[in-house]
Coordinates of C-alpha atoms in Angstrom, one line a residue:
M1132 CA 303.9 -65.7 133.4
A1133 CA 301.9 -63.4 135.6
R1134 CA 299.1 -64.0 138.2
V1135 CA 296.0 -62.0 137.3
R1136 CA 292.2 -61.7 138.0
T1137 CA 289.7 -61.9 135.3
S1138 CA 286.6 -59.7 135.0
A1139 CA 284.6 -62.6 136.5
G1140 CA 287.0 -62.6 139.6
D1141 CA 288.9 -65.8 138.8
S1142 CA 292.6 -65.9 139.6
V1143 CA 294.4 -67.3 136.7
W1144 CA 297.9 -67.5 135.2
L1145 CA 298.5 -65.0 132.2
V1146 CA 300.8 -66.3 129.6
S1147 CA 301.9 -63.8 126.9
S1148 CA 305.4 -65.0 125.5
Y1149 CA 305.4 -67.2 122.5
P1150 CA 307.4 -70.2 123.9
S1151 CA 305.1 -70.4 126.9
A1152 CA 301.9 -69.9 124.9
R1153 CA 302.9 -72.6 122.5
Q1154 CA 303.7 -75.0 125.2
V1155 CA 300.3 -74.4 126.8
L1156 CA 298.4 -74.9 123.7
E1157 CA 300.2 -77.9 122.5
D1158 CA 300.9 -79.8 125.8
A1159 CA 298.3 -82.6 126.5
R1160 CA 298.6 -81.8 130.1
F1161 CA 296.6 -78.8 129.5
G1162 CA 292.9 -79.0 128.4
P1163 CA 290.0 -76.7 127.9
V1164 CA 288.2 -75.6 131.1
G1165 CA 285.9 -78.4 132.3
A1166 CA 288.2 -81.1 130.7
A1167 CA 288.9 -82.7 134.2
A1168 CA 285.3 -83.9 134.2
P1169 CA 284.3 -84.1 130.6
R1170 CA 280.7 -84.7 129.5
V1171 CA 280.8 -86.6 126.1
P1172 CA 277.4 -86.5 124.3
R1173 CA 275.9 -89.6 122.9
G1174 CA 277.5 -90.4 119.6
G1175 CA 280.4 -87.9 120.4
A1176 CA 282.9 -89.6 118.0
A1177 CA 280.5 -89.7 115.1
L1178 CA 279.5 -86.3 115.9
R1179 CA 283.1 -85.0 115.8
G1180 CA 283.9 -86.9 112.7
A1181 CA 281.0 -85.4 110.8
V1182 CA 282.0 -81.9 111.9
M1183 CA 285.5 -82.4 110.8
R1184 CA 284.3 -83.5 107.4
G1185 CA 282.0 -80.7 107.0
L1186 CA 284.5 -78.1 107.7
N1187 CA 287.2 -79.5 105.5
P1188 CA 287.4 -77.5 102.3
R1189 CA 288.7 -80.5 100.5
A1190 CA 285.4 -82.2 100.9
D1191 CA 283.8 -80.0 98.4
E1192 CA 285.8 -80.1 95.0
G1193 CA 283.8 -77.1 93.7
L1194 CA 284.2 -74.9 96.7
H1195 CA 287.0 -72.7 95.5
G1196 CA 285.1 -71.9 92.4
W1197 CA 281.9 -71.3 94.2
L1198 CA 283.7 -68.9 96.7
R1199 CA 285.1 -66.9 93.8
A1200 CA 281.8 -66.6 92.0
T1201 CA 280.1 -65.5 95.2
A1202 CA 282.9 -62.9 95.9
D1203 CA 282.6 -61.6 92.3
R1204 CA 278.8 -61.3 92.6
L1205 CA 279.0 -59.3 95.8
I1206 CA 281.7 -57.0 94.2
D1207 CA 279.4 -56.6 91.2
D1208 CA 276.7 -55.2 93.5
L1209 CA 279.1 -52.9 95.2
M1210 CA 280.4 -51.5 91.9
A1211 CA 276.6 -51.1 90.7
W1212 CA 275.9 -49.1 93.8
G1213 CA 278.9 -46.9 93.3
P1214 CA 281.4 -45.6 95.9
P1215 CA 281.5 -45.1 98.8
V1216 CA 280.1 -48.3 100.3
D1217 CA 280.5 -50.1 103.6
L1218 CA 282.6 -53.1 102.8
R1219 CA 281.6 -54.8 106.0
A1220 CA 277.9 -54.8 105.3
G1221 CA 278.1 -55.0 101.6
F1222 CA 281.0 -57.7 101.4
A1223 CA 282.5 -59.2 104.5
D1224 CA 279.2 -60.0 106.3
P1225 CA 277.4 -61.6 103.3
F1226 CA 280.5 -63.5 102.1
A1227 CA 281.1 -65.0 105.6
A1228 CA 277.4 -65.9 105.9
A1229 CA 277.2 -67.4 102.4
L1230 CA 280.1 -69.7 103.1
H1231 CA 278.6 -71.0 106.5
C1232 CA 275.1 -71.4 104.9
K1233 CA 276.7 -73.5 102.2
V1234 CA 278.7 -75.6 104.6
L1235 CA 275.8 -76.2 107.0
G1236 CA 273.1 -76.7 104.3
V1237 CA 271.1 -73.5 105.4
P1238 CA 269.1 -71.7 102.7
S1239 CA 271.2 -68.9 101.6
G1240 CA 268.2 -66.4 101.9
D1241 CA 268.1 -67.0 105.7
W1242 CA 271.5 -65.6 106.4
P1243 CA 270.3 -62.0 107.5
R1244 CA 268.2 -63.6 110.4
L1245 CA 271.1 -65.7 111.6
M1246 CA 273.5 -62.9 111.3
S1247 CA 271.3 -60.5 113.3
S1248 CA 271.5 -62.8 116.3
L1249 CA 275.2 -62.5 116.6
D1250 CA 275.4 -58.9 117.8
I1251 CA 273.9 -60.3 121.1
A1252 CA 275.5 -63.7 121.2
F1253 CA 278.9 -62.4 120.9
M1254 CA 278.8 -59.5 123.3
A1255 CA 281.6 -59.4 126.0
S1256 CA 280.3 -59.5 129.5
A1257 CA 281.3 -60.9 132.9
H1258 CA 277.7 -61.7 133.6
P1259 CA 274.7 -63.0 131.5
F1260 CA 272.1 -60.5 130.3
E1261 CA 268.4 -60.9 129.5
G1262 CA 268.6 -61.3 125.8
V1263 CA 271.1 -64.1 125.7
R1264 CA 268.7 -67.0 126.4
P1265 CA 265.9 -66.1 123.9
D1266 CA 268.5 -65.2 121.3
W1267 CA 270.0 -68.8 121.7
Y1268 CA 266.7 -70.6 121.6
K1269 CA 265.5 -68.8 118.5
D1270 CA 268.5 -70.0 116.5
A1271 CA 268.4 -73.4 118.1
G1272 CA 264.9 -73.7 117.2
Y1273 CA 265.6 -72.8 113.6
M1274 CA 268.4 -75.3 113.3
A1275 CA 266.1 -78.0 114.8
E1276 CA 263.5 -77.2 112.2
R1277 CA 266.2 -77.6 109.4
L1278 CA 267.3 -81.0 111.0
N1279 CA 263.8 -82.3 110.8
A1280 CA 263.1 -81.0 107.2
P1281 CA 262.3 -83.6 104.7
A1282 CA 265.5 -85.6 103.7
S1283 CA 265.2 -84.1 100.1
E1284 CA 265.7 -80.6 101.5
R1285 CA 268.7 -81.5 103.7
S1286 CA 272.3 -81.0 102.6
G1287 CA 275.6 -80.0 103.9
L1288 CA 276.6 -80.5 107.5
L1289 CA 273.1 -80.5 108.7
G1290 CA 272.3 -83.3 106.5
Q1291 CA 275.2 -85.3 108.0
L1292 CA 274.1 -84.4 111.5
A1293 CA 270.6 -85.5 110.7
A1294 CA 271.9 -88.9 109.5
L1295 CA 273.6 -89.5 112.8
R1296 CA 270.1 -90.0 114.3
E1297 CA 269.7 -93.3 112.2
G1298 CA 272.2 -95.4 114.0
P1299 CA 271.7 -97.4 117.2
E1300 CA 269.5 -95.6 119.7
A1301 CA 272.1 -95.7 122.4
A1302 CA 274.4 -93.8 120.3
R1303 CA 272.1 -91.4 118.5
P1304 CA 272.9 -87.7 119.5
A1305 CA 269.9 -85.8 120.9
D1306 CA 268.2 -83.1 118.5
G1307 CA 269.2 -80.4 121.1
T1308 CA 272.8 -81.4 120.9
L1309 CA 272.9 -81.3 117.0
A1310 CA 271.0 -78.0 116.9
A1311 CA 273.5 -76.5 119.5
V1312 CA 276.5 -77.7 117.3
A1313 CA 275.0 -76.1 114.3
V1314 CA 274.3 -72.8 116.1
S1315 CA 277.7 -72.6 117.5
L1316 CA 279.4 -73.5 114.1
F1317 CA 277.4 -70.8 112.3
G1318 CA 277.9 -68.1 114.9
A1319 CA 281.6 -68.7 115.7
G1320 CA 282.4 -69.2 112.0
A1321 CA 280.5 -66.3 110.5
V1322 CA 281.7 -63.8 113.2
S1323 CA 285.3 -64.9 113.0
T1324 CA 285.7 -64.9 109.1
S1325 CA 283.8 -61.7 108.8
A1326 CA 285.7 -59.8 111.5
F1327 CA 289.0 -61.1 110.2
L1328 CA 288.2 -60.1 106.7
V1329 CA 287.3 -56.5 107.7
M1330 CA 290.5 -56.2 109.8
A1331 CA 292.7 -57.8 107.0
V1332 CA 291.3 -55.3 104.4
L1333 CA 291.8 -52.4 106.8
A1334 CA 295.5 -53.5 107.3
L1335 CA 296.0 -53.5 103.5
L1336 CA 294.3 -50.2 103.1
R1337 CA 296.7 -48.7 105.7
H1338 CA 299.5 -50.1 103.6
P1339 CA 298.4 -49.6 100.0
E1340 CA 301.6 -50.7 98.5
L1341 CA 300.8 -54.2 99.7
I1342 CA 297.7 -54.1 97.4
G1343 CA 299.9 -53.4 94.4
R1344 CA 302.3 -56.2 95.3
L1345 CA 299.5 -58.7 95.7
R1346 CA 297.9 -57.7 92.4
G1347 CA 301.1 -58.1 90.6
H1348 CA 301.9 -61.5 92.5
P1349 CA 298.7 -63.2 93.3
E1350 CA 300.4 -66.3 94.2
R1351 CA 301.6 -64.5 97.3
T1352 CA 298.2 -64.1 98.7
G1353 CA 298.4 -67.2 100.9
R1354 CA 301.5 -65.8 102.6
A1355 CA 299.8 -62.5 103.0
V1356 CA 296.9 -64.1 104.7
D1357 CA 299.2 -65.9 107.1
E1358 CA 300.8 -62.6 108.0
L1359 CA 297.5 -61.0 108.4
L1360 CA 296.3 -63.8 110.6
R1361 CA 299.3 -63.2 112.8
R1362 CA 298.4 -59.5 113.2
N1363 CA 294.6 -59.8 113.4
L1364 CA 293.3 -62.7 115.3
P1365 CA 290.2 -64.5 113.8
V1366 CA 289.1 -65.6 117.1
A1367 CA 288.7 -64.1 120.5
D1368 CA 291.9 -63.7 122.5
G1369 CA 292.6 -65.0 126.0
V1370 CA 292.4 -68.7 125.4
R1371 CA 291.5 -70.6 128.6
R1372 CA 293.2 -73.9 129.7
V1373 CA 293.3 -75.9 132.9
A1374 CA 296.2 -77.9 134.0
L1375 CA 295.3 -81.5 134.2
A1376 CA 298.6 -82.2 136.1
D1377 CA 301.3 -80.3 137.8
V1378 CA 303.4 -78.7 134.8
H1379 CA 306.3 -76.3 134.6
V1380 CA 305.8 -73.4 132.2
G1381 CA 309.1 -71.6 132.0
D1382 CA 310.3 -71.1 135.6
V1383 CA 306.6 -71.3 136.9
L1384 CA 305.0 -74.5 138.4
V1385 CA 301.3 -74.5 137.3
R1386 CA 299.4 -76.8 139.9
R1387 CA 296.9 -79.3 138.7
G1388 CA 293.4 -77.5 138.4
E1389 CA 294.8 -74.0 138.0
Q1390 CA 293.7 -72.1 135.0
V1391 CA 296.0 -70.4 132.4
V1392 CA 294.8 -67.7 130.0
V1393 CA 296.9 -67.6 126.8
L1394 CA 297.3 -64.1 125.3
V1395 CA 297.8 -65.4 121.7
E1396 CA 298.1 -61.8 120.4
G1397 CA 300.9 -61.1 122.8
A1398 CA 302.6 -64.4 121.6
D1399 CA 302.2 -63.6 118.0
F1400 CA 303.9 -60.3 118.4
D1401 CA 306.8 -61.7 120.5
P1402 CA 310.0 -60.4 118.8
R1403 CA 311.9 -63.6 119.8
A1404 CA 309.6 -65.5 117.5
F1405 CA 308.9 -62.9 114.8
E1406 CA 311.5 -60.4 113.6
A1407 CA 310.0 -56.9 113.6
P1408 CA 306.6 -58.1 114.6
G1409 CA 304.9 -54.6 114.5
G1410 CA 305.1 -54.2 110.8
P1411 CA 303.3 -56.2 108.1
N1412 CA 305.7 -58.5 106.2
P1413 CA 303.7 -60.7 103.7
G1414 CA 307.0 -62.0 102.5
R1415 CA 307.8 -63.5 106.0
G1416 CA 309.3 -66.9 105.6
R1417 CA 308.6 -69.1 108.5
N1418 CA 305.4 -67.9 110.2
P1419 CA 304.5 -70.3 113.1
Y1420 CA 301.6 -68.1 114.2
L1421 CA 299.1 -69.2 116.9
A1422 CA 296.1 -67.5 115.7
F1423 CA 294.1 -70.7 115.3
G1424 CA 295.5 -72.3 118.5
G1425 CA 297.7 -75.4 118.5
G1426 CA 298.1 -79.0 119.1
R1427 CA 295.0 -81.1 119.6
H1428 CA 293.0 -77.9 120.0
L1429 CA 293.8 -76.4 116.7
C1430 CA 290.6 -74.7 115.4
P1431 CA 289.0 -77.3 113.1
A1432 CA 287.8 -74.6 110.7
S1433 CA 291.3 -73.1 110.1
A1434 CA 291.8 -74.5 106.6
L1435 CA 288.3 -73.3 105.8
G1436 CA 289.0 -69.8 107.2
R1437 CA 292.1 -69.4 105.2
V1438 CA 290.5 -70.4 101.9
H1439 CA 287.7 -67.9 102.6
A1440 CA 290.2 -65.1 103.3
E1441 CA 292.4 -66.0 100.3
T1442 CA 289.5 -65.9 97.9
A1443 CA 288.1 -62.6 99.3
L1444 CA 291.5 -60.8 99.1
A1445 CA 292.3 -62.0 95.7
A1446 CA 289.0 -61.0 94.4
L1447 CA 289.1 -57.5 96.0
V1448 CA 292.7 -56.9 94.8
D1449 CA 291.9 -58.0 91.3
R1450 CA 288.6 -56.3 90.9
M1451 CA 289.2 -53.1 92.9
P1452 CA 293.0 -52.2 92.6
G1453 CA 292.2 -48.6 93.6
L1454 CA 290.6 -49.7 96.9
G1455 CA 291.0 -47.1 99.6
L1456 CA 289.3 -45.7 102.8
A1457 CA 286.7 -43.2 102.2
V1458 CA 287.2 -41.6 105.6
P1459 CA 290.4 -41.0 107.6
A1460 CA 291.4 -44.3 109.6
E1461 CA 291.0 -42.3 112.9
R1462 CA 287.5 -41.5 112.1
L1463 CA 286.4 -45.1 112.1
V1464 CA 283.9 -46.0 114.7
W1465 CA 284.9 -49.2 116.7
R1466 CA 282.5 -51.6 118.1
T1467 CA 282.6 -51.8 122.0
G1468 CA 281.6 -54.7 124.3
F1469 CA 282.1 -57.3 121.6
M1470 CA 284.3 -60.5 121.5
R1471 CA 285.9 -59.4 118.2
R1472 CA 287.7 -56.3 117.4
L1473 CA 286.2 -54.6 114.4
P1474 CA 284.8 -51.3 113.2
E1475 CA 281.1 -50.7 113.0
R1476 CA 281.5 -49.7 109.2
L1477 CA 284.3 -49.9 106.8
P1478 CA 283.4 -47.1 104.1
V1479 CA 285.7 -47.4 101.1
L1480 CA 286.2 -46.0 97.5
W1481 CA 287.9 -47.5 94.5

């Protein structure tokens, strides 16, 4: 525990050890910033239920087969183009966008316009900048149009959200609320799954022996994804929580109203929780990583994200066993000022 100041000037507690991070994430006495005075939208319970159902991969029996077919189609295109190709632009981005278009019920052909907004939406900055507001309202307007499309043209989560407006008037969520939920889910989901996939593939390319192991033992892909999630966060680091009461975290008393920032990456590399945390170990047994948060605030899309990553890695390892970087790793160009760690391009050969 350390007292630090954020880029916005706030004084907060920084937590970086695994035991303390887990406590803050799972203890009901800590809540999201703003939880002390929550603003629950009309129809909040029904809205949350619809979102949870929409993000549950078990809700769509054909999802696994559809994901593999989509991955194979994208790989077919890459192989037709011939090496080298940018795996981020040619596979990770469209595969992540395809999943979230399907989940939301957005026409698949609209994914480029939605993905193009995310470069601005997910810039990291202590202060707002001019393009944020029009960027948001452009996508919110698009989602509102989809919500108000004829019933025969609505599907997925957008269809479920639109149906919430058919209940009692006092409980109907406003169109603006529903559109905001849809924009947030697409943006956070597509950026997180794409960025994680890029980083996961890069980790495998830096340890090519792991690709051979996974190809010989595809049943180990799930454990490999867990290890890669521990090493490469799918979400932004620095999770903020506020103390809803006085709480002891280790030897430190956090007063009610004080904010805590959880450094998840630090916790997931804590040697007290993970033996030899610096090296990738897909055969790691117990892997209680915190990449998706914990407790009541566990990311609701965690299962969906794991299915997406497992399918992508299984397809790449199966179809491209000779996958390798087309340039030295130290020559990769990394994106700056963004909420996710990722290279601008991931050029590969096979």
